[in-house]
Amino acid sequence: MEAKRILVVDDEESLCEILKFNLEIEGYEVTTAQSAEEALELDLSRFDLILLDVMMGAISGFRLARMLKQEPKTAQIPIIFCTARDSEDDTVAGLNLGADDYISKPFSMREVMARVKSVLRRTSAPESEEKRLEFEGLVLDLKRKSCTLEQEEVILTKKEFEILELLLSHPGRIFSREEILRHAWTDEVVVLDRTVDVNITRLRKKIGRYGEQIVTRQGYGYGFLL
């Protein structure tokens, strides 16, 4: 089996080397970059996961993540922020950008390895036998992992895609936040209670008029109503 490719972007050279060493022991193929500018010189579309620091030089980790999520070739690459900025606002900001996880420094290598393994396992999950989910002009291609709105591609993060896939594949059913978290995040990843709400709000905006189909049932959760 081909080794998963991971990019570590952090302005601390020693931390890059420590992460590279430990990740390679786990069997990953690892590339490091000490700035967003250096990372942008690489073919980012070939990576399976990006570990990204927030506080760097002219281009912050948040800005680089925003750039990646706006490009179709890199929008689906999972991102884990590794940063000393650990306030709730910072964490929510990272989630708003489509991050798959957020690890606060200082962290243990054991924690990082568990988070990386968890995210990659979700990314590598077997494809559904059903290839497309459709509602009028809203189409999810489960094989290509793409979303189109009136035949125009909409850039969704991996989390947004998985939430929409869950809701659209069970129209009329209301899913609790816990059920949505179990679908898009594993039990190994600790996330904030607001995580689902943040992703639902962003998803509604991205799918235009179909966002109205995603309903909130206070005290219960969310569903997609036809």
Coordinates of N, CA and C in Angstrom, one line a residue:
M1 N 0.8 -1.2 0.0 CA 0.0 0.0 0.0 C 0.9 1.2 0.0
E2 N 0.5 2.2 -0.9 CA 1.3 3.4 -1.0 C 1.2 4.2 0.3
A3 N 2.4 4.8 0.8 CA 2.4 5.6 2.0 C 1.6 6.9 1.8
K4 N 0.9 7.3 2.8 CA 0.2 8.5 2.8 C 1.2 9.7 2.8
R5 N 0.9 10.7 2.1 CA 1.9 11.9 2.0 C 1.4 13.0 2.9
I6 N 2.2 13.5 3.8 CA 1.9 14.5 4.7 C 2.8 15.7 4.6
L7 N 2.2 16.9 4.6 CA 3.0 18.1 4.5 C 2.9 18.8 5.9
V8 N 4.1 19.1 6.5 CA 4.2 19.8 7.8 C 4.6 21.2 7.5
V9 N 3.8 22.2 7.8 CA 4.2 23.6 7.6 C 4.3 24.3 9.0
D10 N 5.5 24.7 9.4 CA 5.7 25.3 10.7 C 7.0 26.1 10.6
D11 N 7.1 27.3 11.2 CA 8.3 28.1 11.1 C 9.3 27.7 12.1
E12 N 9.0 26.7 12.9 CA 10.0 26.2 13.9 C 10.7 25.0 13.2
E13 N 11.9 25.1 12.8 CA 12.6 24.1 12.1 C 12.7 22.8 13.0
S14 N 13.0 23.0 14.3 CA 13.2 21.8 15.2 C 11.9 21.0 15.3
L15 N 10.7 21.8 15.4 CA 9.4 21.1 15.4 C 9.1 20.3 14.2
C16 N 9.5 20.9 13.0 CA 9.3 20.3 11.7 C 10.0 18.9 11.7
E17 N 11.3 19.0 12.2 CA 12.1 17.8 12.1 C 11.6 16.7 13.1
I18 N 11.1 17.1 14.3 CA 10.5 16.2 15.2 C 9.3 15.5 14.7
L19 N 8.4 16.3 14.1 CA 7.2 15.8 13.5 C 7.5 14.9 12.3
K20 N 8.4 15.3 11.5 CA 8.8 14.5 10.4 C 9.4 13.1 10.8
F21 N 10.2 13.1 11.8 CA 10.8 11.9 12.3 C 9.8 11.0 12.9
N22 N 8.9 11.5 13.7 CA 7.8 10.6 14.3 C 6.8 10.1 13.3
L23 N 6.5 10.9 12.3 CA 5.5 10.5 11.3 C 6.1 9.5 10.4
E24 N 7.4 9.6 10.1 CA 8.1 8.7 9.2 C 8.2 7.3 9.9
I25 N 8.4 7.3 11.2 CA 8.4 6.1 11.9 C 7.0 5.3 11.8
E26 N 6.0 6.1 11.7 CA 4.6 5.5 11.5 C 4.4 5.1 10.1
G27 N 5.3 5.3 9.2 CA 5.2 4.9 7.8 C 4.7 5.9 6.8
Y28 N 4.6 7.2 7.2 CA 4.1 8.2 6.3 C 5.3 8.8 5.5
E29 N 5.0 9.3 4.4 CA 5.9 10.1 3.6 C 5.8 11.5 3.9
V30 N 6.8 12.2 4.4 CA 6.7 13.5 5.0 C 7.5 14.5 4.3
T31 N 6.9 15.7 4.0 CA 7.6 16.8 3.5 C 7.4 18.0 4.4
T32 N 8.5 18.8 4.7 CA 8.3 20.0 5.6 C 8.5 21.3 4.8
A33 N 7.9 22.3 5.3 CA 8.1 23.7 4.8 C 8.0 24.6 6.0
Q34 N 8.9 25.6 6.0 CA 9.0 26.5 7.2 C 8.3 27.8 7.0
S35 N 7.5 27.9 6.0 CA 6.7 29.1 5.8 C 5.6 28.7 4.8
A36 N 4.5 29.5 4.8 CA 3.4 29.3 3.8 C 4.0 29.5 2.4
E37 N 4.9 30.5 2.2 CA 5.4 30.8 0.9 C 6.2 29.6 0.4
E38 N 7.0 28.9 1.3 CA 7.7 27.8 0.8 C 6.7 26.6 0.5
A39 N 5.7 26.5 1.2 CA 4.7 25.5 0.9 C 4.0 25.7 -0.4
L40 N 3.7 26.9 -0.7 CA 3.1 27.3 -2.0 C 3.9 27.0 -3.2
E41 N 5.2 26.8 -3.0 CA 6.1 26.4 -4.2 C 5.9 24.9 -4.5
L42 N 5.3 24.1 -3.6 CA 5.1 22.7 -3.8 C 3.8 22.4 -4.6
D43 N 3.8 21.2 -5.1 CA 2.5 20.7 -5.7 C 1.6 20.2 -4.6
L44 N 0.8 21.1 -4.0 CA 0.1 20.8 -2.8 C -1.0 19.7 -3.0
S45 N -1.5 19.6 -4.3 CA -2.5 18.7 -4.6 C -2.1 17.2 -4.4
R46 N -0.9 16.9 -4.2 CA -0.4 15.5 -4.1 C -0.4 15.0 -2.7
F47 N -0.7 16.0 -1.7 CA -0.6 15.6 -0.3 C -2.0 15.0 0.2
D48 N -1.9 14.1 1.1 CA -3.1 13.5 1.7 C -3.6 14.2 3.0
L49 N -2.7 15.0 3.6 CA -3.0 15.7 4.8 C -1.9 16.8 5.0
I50 N -2.4 17.9 5.6 CA -1.5 19.0 5.9 C -1.6 19.4 7.4
L51 N -0.4 19.3 8.0 CA -0.3 19.8 9.4 C 0.2 21.3 9.3
L52 N -0.6 22.2 9.9 CA -0.3 23.6 9.6 C -0.3 24.5 10.8
D53 N 0.8 25.2 11.0 CA 0.9 26.2 12.1 C 0.1 27.4 11.7
V54 N -0.3 28.2 12.7 CA -1.1 29.4 12.4 C -0.3 30.6 12.3
M55 N 0.6 30.8 13.4 CA 1.4 32.0 13.5 C 2.7 31.9 12.7
M56 N 2.7 32.4 11.5 CA 4.0 32.3 10.7 C 4.3 33.7 10.2
G57 N 4.9 33.8 9.0 CA 5.3 35.1 8.5 C 4.2 35.9 7.8
A58 N 4.5 36.4 6.6 CA 3.6 37.3 5.9 C 2.3 36.6 5.6
I59 N 2.3 35.3 5.3 CA 1.1 34.5 5.1 C 0.9 33.6 6.3
S60 N -0.2 33.8 7.0 CA -0.5 33.0 8.2 C -1.0 31.6 7.8
G61 N -1.1 30.8 8.8 CA -1.7 29.5 8.5 C -3.2 29.6 8.1
F62 N -3.9 30.5 8.8 CA -5.3 30.7 8.5 C -5.4 31.2 7.0
R63 N -4.6 32.1 6.6 CA -4.6 32.6 5.2 C -4.3 31.5 4.2
L64 N -3.3 30.7 4.5 CA -2.9 29.6 3.6 C -4.1 28.6 3.5
A65 N -4.7 28.3 4.6 CA -5.8 27.3 4.6 C -7.0 27.9 3.8
R66 N -7.2 29.2 3.9 CA -8.3 29.8 3.1 C -8.0 29.7 1.6
M67 N -6.7 29.9 1.2 CA -6.3 29.7 -0.2 C -6.5 28.3 -0.7
L68 N -6.1 27.3 0.2 CA -6.3 25.9 -0.2 C -7.7 25.5 -0.4
K69 N -8.6 26.0 0.5 CA -10.0 25.7 0.4 C -10.7 26.3 -0.8
Q70 N -10.1 27.4 -1.3 CA -10.7 28.1 -2.5 C -10.4 27.4 -3.8
E71 N -9.4 26.5 -3.8 CA -8.9 25.9 -5.0 C -9.5 24.5 -5.1
P72 N -10.2 24.1 -6.2 CA -10.8 22.8 -6.4 C -9.8 21.7 -6.2
K73 N -8.5 21.8 -6.6 CA -7.6 20.8 -6.6 C -7.1 20.5 -5.1
T74 N -7.3 21.4 -4.2 CA -6.8 21.3 -2.9 C -7.9 21.4 -1.8
A75 N -9.1 21.7 -2.2 CA -10.2 22.0 -1.3 C -10.5 20.8 -0.4
Q76 N -10.3 19.6 -0.9 CA -10.7 18.4 -0.1 C -9.5 17.8 0.7
I77 N -8.3 18.4 0.7 CA -7.2 17.9 1.5 C -7.5 18.3 2.9
P78 N -7.5 17.3 3.8 CA -7.7 17.6 5.2 C -6.6 18.4 5.9
I79 N -6.9 19.3 6.8 CA -6.0 20.2 7.4 C -6.1 20.0 8.9
I80 N -5.0 19.8 9.6 CA -4.9 19.9 11.1 C -4.1 21.1 11.5
F81 N -4.7 22.0 12.2 CA -3.9 23.1 12.7 C -3.2 22.7 14.0
C82 N -1.9 23.0 14.0 CA -1.1 22.8 15.2 C -0.6 24.2 15.7
T83 N -1.1 24.7 16.8 CA -0.8 26.1 17.1 C -0.8 26.4 18.6
A84 N -0.1 27.4 19.0 CA -0.1 27.9 20.3 C -1.4 28.8 20.6
R85 N -2.1 29.2 19.5 CA -3.3 30.0 19.7 C -4.4 29.0 20.0
D86 N -4.8 29.0 21.3 CA -5.7 27.9 21.7 C -7.0 28.5 22.3
S87 N -7.4 29.7 22.1 CA -8.6 30.2 22.6 C -9.8 29.6 21.8
E88 N -11.0 29.7 22.4 CA -12.1 29.2 21.7 C -12.4 29.9 20.3
D89 N -12.1 31.2 20.3 CA -12.3 32.0 19.1 C -11.4 31.5 18.0
D90 N -10.1 31.3 18.4 CA -9.1 30.8 17.4 C -9.5 29.4 16.9
T91 N -10.0 28.6 17.8 CA -10.4 27.2 17.4 C -11.6 27.3 16.4
V92 N -12.6 28.1 16.7 CA -13.8 28.3 15.9 C -13.3 28.9 14.5
A93 N -12.4 29.8 14.6 CA -11.9 30.4 13.3 C -11.3 29.4 12.4
G94 N -10.5 28.5 13.0 CA -9.9 27.4 12.3 C -11.0 26.4 11.7
L95 N -12.0 26.1 12.5 CA -13.1 25.3 12.0 C -13.9 26.0 10.9
N96 N -14.0 27.3 11.0 CA -14.7 28.0 10.0 C -14.0 28.0 8.6
L97 N -12.7 27.8 8.7 CA -11.9 27.7 7.5 C -11.9 26.3 6.9
G98 N -12.6 25.4 7.6 CA -12.7 24.0 7.1 C -11.6 23.0 7.7
A99 N -11.0 23.4 8.8 CA -10.0 22.5 9.4 C -10.7 21.2 9.9
D100 N -10.0 20.1 9.8 CA -10.5 18.9 10.2 C -10.2 18.6 11.7
D101 N -9.2 19.3 12.2 CA -8.8 19.2 13.6 C -8.0 20.4 14.0
Y102 N -7.8 20.6 15.4 CA -7.1 21.7 15.9 C -6.4 21.3 17.1
I103 N -5.1 21.2 17.1 CA -4.3 20.7 18.2 C -3.5 21.9 18.8
S104 N -3.6 22.1 20.1 CA -3.0 23.2 20.8 C -1.6 22.8 21.3
K105 N -0.6 23.7 21.1 CA 0.7 23.5 21.6 C 0.8 24.0 23.0
P106 N 1.6 23.3 23.8 CA 2.4 22.1 23.5 C 1.6 20.9 23.4
F107 N 2.0 20.0 22.6 CA 1.2 18.7 22.4 C 2.2 17.6 22.5
S108 N 1.6 16.4 22.8 CA 2.5 15.2 22.8 C 2.5 14.6 21.4
M109 N 3.5 13.9 21.1 CA 3.6 13.2 19.8 C 2.5 12.1 19.7
R110 N 2.3 11.5 20.8 CA 1.2 10.5 20.8 C -0.1 11.0 20.4
E111 N -0.4 12.2 20.9 CA -1.7 12.9 20.5 C -1.7 13.2 19.1
V112 N -0.6 13.8 18.5 CA -0.6 14.1 17.1 C -0.7 12.9 16.3
M113 N 0.0 11.8 16.6 CA -0.1 10.6 15.8 C -1.6 10.0 15.8
A114 N -2.3 10.1 16.9 CA -3.6 9.6 17.0 C -4.6 10.5 16.1
R115 N -4.4 11.8 16.2 CA -5.2 12.7 15.4 C -5.0 12.5 13.9
V116 N -3.7 12.4 13.5 CA -3.3 12.1 12.1 C -4.0 10.8 11.6
K117 N -3.8 9.8 12.4 CA -4.4 8.5 12.0 C -5.9 8.6 11.9
S118 N -6.5 9.3 12.8 CA -8.0 9.4 12.7 C -8.4 10.1 11.5
V119 N -7.8 11.3 11.2 CA -8.2 12.0 10.0 C -8.0 11.3 8.7
L120 N -6.8 10.6 8.6 CA -6.5 9.8 7.4 C -7.4 8.6 7.2
R121 N -7.8 8.0 8.3 CA -8.8 6.9 8.3 C -10.1 7.4 7.7
R122 N -10.6 8.6 8.1 CA -11.8 9.1 7.5 C -11.7 9.4 6.1
T123 N -10.5 10.0 5.7 CA -10.2 10.4 4.3 C -10.2 9.2 3.4
S124 N -9.7 8.1 4.0 CA -9.5 6.8 3.1 C -10.7 5.9 3.2
A125 N -11.8 6.3 3.8 CA -12.9 5.4 4.0 C -13.4 5.0 2.6
P126 N -13.9 3.7 2.5 CA -14.4 3.2 1.2 C -15.5 4.0 0.7
E127 N -15.5 4.2 -0.6 CA -16.6 4.9 -1.3 C -17.9 4.2 -1.2
S128 N -19.0 5.0 -1.1 CA -20.3 4.4 -1.1 C -20.6 3.8 -2.5
E129 N -21.4 2.7 -2.5 CA -21.8 2.1 -3.7 C -22.7 3.1 -4.5
E130 N -23.4 3.9 -3.8 CA -24.3 4.9 -4.5 C -23.3 6.1 -4.9
K131 N -23.4 6.4 -6.2 CA -22.4 7.3 -6.7 C -22.9 8.8 -6.7
R132 N -24.2 9.0 -6.7 CA -24.7 10.4 -6.8 C -25.9 10.5 -5.8
L133 N -26.0 11.7 -5.2 CA -27.1 12.1 -4.5 C -27.6 13.4 -5.1
E134 N -28.9 13.5 -5.3 CA -29.5 14.7 -6.0 C -30.7 15.2 -5.4
F135 N -30.9 16.5 -5.4 CA -32.1 17.2 -5.1 C -32.3 18.4 -6.0
E136 N -33.1 18.2 -7.0 CA -33.3 19.3 -8.0 C -31.9 19.6 -8.6
G137 N -31.5 20.9 -8.5 CA -30.2 21.3 -9.1 C -29.0 21.1 -8.2
L138 N -29.2 20.4 -7.0 CA -28.1 20.2 -6.1 C -27.6 18.7 -6.3
V139 N -26.4 18.5 -6.6 CA -25.9 17.1 -6.9 C -24.6 16.9 -6.1
L140 N -24.5 15.8 -5.4 CA -23.3 15.3 -4.8 C -22.8 14.1 -5.6
D141 N -21.6 14.2 -6.1 CA -20.9 13.1 -6.8 C -20.0 12.4 -5.7
L142 N -20.5 11.2 -5.2 CA -19.7 10.6 -4.1 C -18.4 10.0 -4.6
K143 N -18.3 9.7 -5.9 CA -17.0 9.1 -6.3 C -16.0 10.2 -6.5
R144 N -16.4 11.3 -7.1 CA -15.4 12.4 -7.3 C -15.3 13.3 -6.1
K145 N -16.2 13.1 -5.1 CA -16.3 14.0 -3.9 C -16.5 15.4 -4.3
S146 N -17.4 15.7 -5.2 CA -17.7 17.0 -5.7 C -19.2 17.4 -5.5
C147 N -19.4 18.7 -5.4 CA -20.8 19.2 -5.3 C -21.0 20.2 -6.4
T148 N -22.2 20.1 -7.0 CA -22.5 21.1 -8.1 C -23.9 21.7 -7.7
L149 N -24.0 22.9 -8.0 CA -25.2 23.7 -7.8 C -25.6 24.3 -9.1
E150 N -26.7 23.8 -9.7 CA -27.2 24.2 -11.0 C -26.0 24.0 -12.0
Q151 N -25.3 22.9 -11.9 CA -24.2 22.5 -12.8 C -22.9 23.4 -12.6
E152 N -22.9 24.2 -11.6 CA -21.7 24.9 -11.2 C -21.1 24.3 -10.0
E153 N -19.8 24.1 -10.0 CA -19.2 23.4 -8.9 C -19.1 24.3 -7.7
V154 N -19.4 23.7 -6.5 CA -19.4 24.5 -5.2 C -18.2 23.8 -4.4
I155 N -17.3 24.6 -3.9 CA -16.2 24.1 -3.2 C -16.6 23.9 -1.7
L156 N -16.7 22.6 -1.3 CA -17.0 22.3 0.0 C -15.8 21.7 0.7
T157 N -15.6 21.9 2.0 CA -14.6 21.2 2.7 C -15.0 19.7 2.9
K158 N -14.1 18.9 3.4 CA -14.4 17.5 3.6 C -15.6 17.4 4.6
K159 N -15.5 18.1 5.7 CA -16.5 18.1 6.7 C -17.9 18.5 6.1
E160 N -17.9 19.6 5.4 CA -19.2 20.1 4.8 C -19.7 19.0 3.9
F161 N -18.9 18.4 3.1 CA -19.3 17.4 2.1 C -19.9 16.2 2.9
E162 N -19.3 15.7 3.9 CA -19.7 14.6 4.6 C -21.1 14.9 5.4
I163 N -21.2 16.1 5.9 CA -22.5 16.4 6.6 C -23.6 16.5 5.6
L164 N -23.4 17.1 4.4 CA -24.4 17.2 3.4 C -24.7 15.8 2.9
E165 N -23.7 15.0 2.7 CA -24.0 13.6 2.2 C -24.9 12.9 3.2
L166 N -24.6 13.0 4.5 CA -25.4 12.3 5.5 C -26.9 12.8 5.5
L167 N -27.1 14.1 5.4 CA -28.4 14.7 5.5 C -29.2 14.4 4.2
L168 N -28.5 14.5 3.0 CA -29.1 14.3 1.7 C -29.4 12.9 1.5
S169 N -28.7 12.0 2.1 CA -28.9 10.5 1.9 C -30.1 10.0 2.7
H170 N -30.5 10.8 3.7 CA -31.7 10.4 4.5 C -32.6 11.6 4.6
P171 N -33.2 12.0 3.5 CA -34.1 13.2 3.6 C -35.3 13.0 4.5
G172 N -35.6 14.0 5.3 CA -36.7 14.0 6.2 C -36.3 13.5 7.6
R173 N -35.1 12.9 7.7 CA -34.7 12.4 9.1 C -33.9 13.5 9.8
I174 N -34.1 13.7 11.1 CA -33.4 14.6 11.9 C -32.3 13.9 12.6
F175 N -31.1 14.4 12.4 CA -29.9 13.9 13.1 C -29.5 14.8 14.2
S176 N -29.1 14.2 15.3 CA -28.6 14.9 16.5 C -27.2 15.4 16.2
R177 N -26.7 16.4 16.9 CA -25.4 16.8 16.8 C -24.4 15.6 17.0
E178 N -24.7 14.8 18.0 CA -23.9 13.7 18.3 C -23.8 12.7 17.1
E179 N -24.9 12.5 16.4 CA -24.9 11.6 15.3 C -24.1 12.2 14.1
I180 N -24.2 13.5 13.9 CA -23.4 14.1 12.9 C -21.9 14.1 13.2
L181 N -21.6 14.3 14.5 CA -20.2 14.3 14.9 C -19.6 12.9 14.7
R182 N -20.4 11.8 15.0 CA -19.9 10.5 14.8 C -19.7 10.1 13.4
H183 N -20.5 10.8 12.5 CA -20.4 10.5 11.1 C -19.1 11.2 10.5
A184 N -18.9 12.5 10.8 CA -17.9 13.3 10.2 C -16.6 13.3 11.1
W185 N -16.7 13.0 12.3 CA -15.5 13.0 13.2 C -15.5 11.7 14.0
T186 N -14.4 11.1 14.3 CA -14.4 9.9 15.1 C -14.4 10.2 16.6
D187 N -14.6 9.2 17.4 CA -14.6 9.5 18.9 C -13.3 9.9 19.4
E188 N -12.2 9.6 18.6 CA -10.9 9.9 19.1 C -10.6 11.4 19.0
V189 N -11.4 12.1 18.3 CA -11.1 13.6 18.1 C -12.0 14.4 19.0
V190 N -11.4 15.2 19.8 CA -12.2 16.1 20.7 C -12.6 17.3 20.0
V191 N -13.9 17.6 19.9 CA -14.3 18.8 19.1 C -15.3 19.6 20.0
L192 N -15.4 20.9 19.7 CA -16.3 21.7 20.5 C -17.8 21.5 20.2
D193 N -18.7 21.8 21.1 CA -20.1 21.6 20.9 C -20.6 22.4 19.7
R194 N -19.9 23.5 19.4 CA -20.3 24.4 18.3 C -19.9 24.0 16.9
T195 N -19.1 22.9 16.9 CA -18.5 22.5 15.6 C -19.5 22.2 14.6
V196 N -20.6 21.4 14.9 CA -21.6 21.1 14.0 C -22.3 22.4 13.5
D197 N -22.7 23.2 14.4 CA -23.4 24.5 14.1 C -22.6 25.3 13.1
V198 N -21.3 25.4 13.4 CA -20.4 26.2 12.5 C -20.4 25.7 11.1
N199 N -20.3 24.4 11.0 CA -20.3 23.8 9.7 C -21.6 23.8 8.9
I200 N -22.7 23.7 9.7 CA -24.0 23.8 9.1 C -24.3 25.2 8.5
T201 N -23.9 26.2 9.3 CA -24.1 27.6 8.9 C -23.3 27.9 7.6
R202 N -22.1 27.4 7.6 CA -21.3 27.6 6.4 C -21.8 26.9 5.2
L203 N -22.3 25.7 5.4 CA -22.8 24.8 4.4 C -24.1 25.4 3.8
R204 N -25.0 26.0 4.6 CA -26.2 26.6 4.1 C -25.9 27.7 3.2
K205 N -24.9 28.5 3.5 CA -24.5 29.7 2.7 C -24.0 29.2 1.3
K206 N -23.2 28.1 1.3 CA -22.5 27.7 0.1 C -23.5 27.1 -0.9
I207 N -24.6 26.4 -0.4 CA -25.5 25.8 -1.4 C -26.7 26.6 -1.7
G208 N -26.6 27.9 -1.5 CA -27.6 28.9 -2.0 C -29.0 28.6 -1.5
R209 N -29.9 28.6 -2.4 CA -31.3 28.5 -2.1 C -31.7 27.1 -1.4
Y210 N -30.8 26.1 -1.7 CA -31.0 24.8 -1.1 C -30.7 24.8 0.4
G211 N -30.0 25.8 0.8 CA -29.7 25.9 2.2 C -30.9 25.9 3.1
E212 N -32.0 26.4 2.5 CA -33.3 26.4 3.3 C -33.8 25.0 3.5
Q213 N -33.4 24.0 2.8 CA -33.8 22.7 3.0 C -33.2 22.1 4.2
I214 N -32.1 22.6 4.7 CA -31.4 22.1 5.9 C -32.1 22.8 7.1
V215 N -32.9 22.1 7.8 CA -33.7 22.7 8.8 C -33.1 22.3 10.2
T216 N -33.5 23.2 11.2 CA -33.0 23.0 12.6 C -34.3 22.6 13.4
R217 N -34.2 21.6 14.1 CA -35.2 21.2 15.1 C -34.6 21.4 16.5
Q218 N -35.0 22.5 17.1 CA -34.5 22.9 18.4 C -34.6 21.7 19.4
G219 N -33.5 21.4 20.0 CA -33.4 20.4 21.0 C -33.2 19.0 20.4
Y220 N -33.2 18.9 19.0 CA -33.1 17.6 18.4 C -31.9 17.6 17.4
G221 N -31.8 18.5 16.5 CA -30.7 18.5 15.5 C -31.1 19.1 14.2
Y222 N -30.5 18.5 13.1 CA -30.6 19.0 11.8 C -31.1 17.9 10.8
G223 N -31.8 18.4 9.8 CA -32.2 17.4 8.7 C -32.4 18.1 7.4
F224 N -32.5 17.4 6.3 CA -32.7 17.9 5.0 C -34.1 17.5 4.6
L225 N -35.0 18.5 4.4 CA -36.3 18.3 4.1 C -36.6 18.5 2.6
L226 N -37.3 17.6 2.0 CA -37.6 17.8 0.5 C -38.8 18.6 0.4

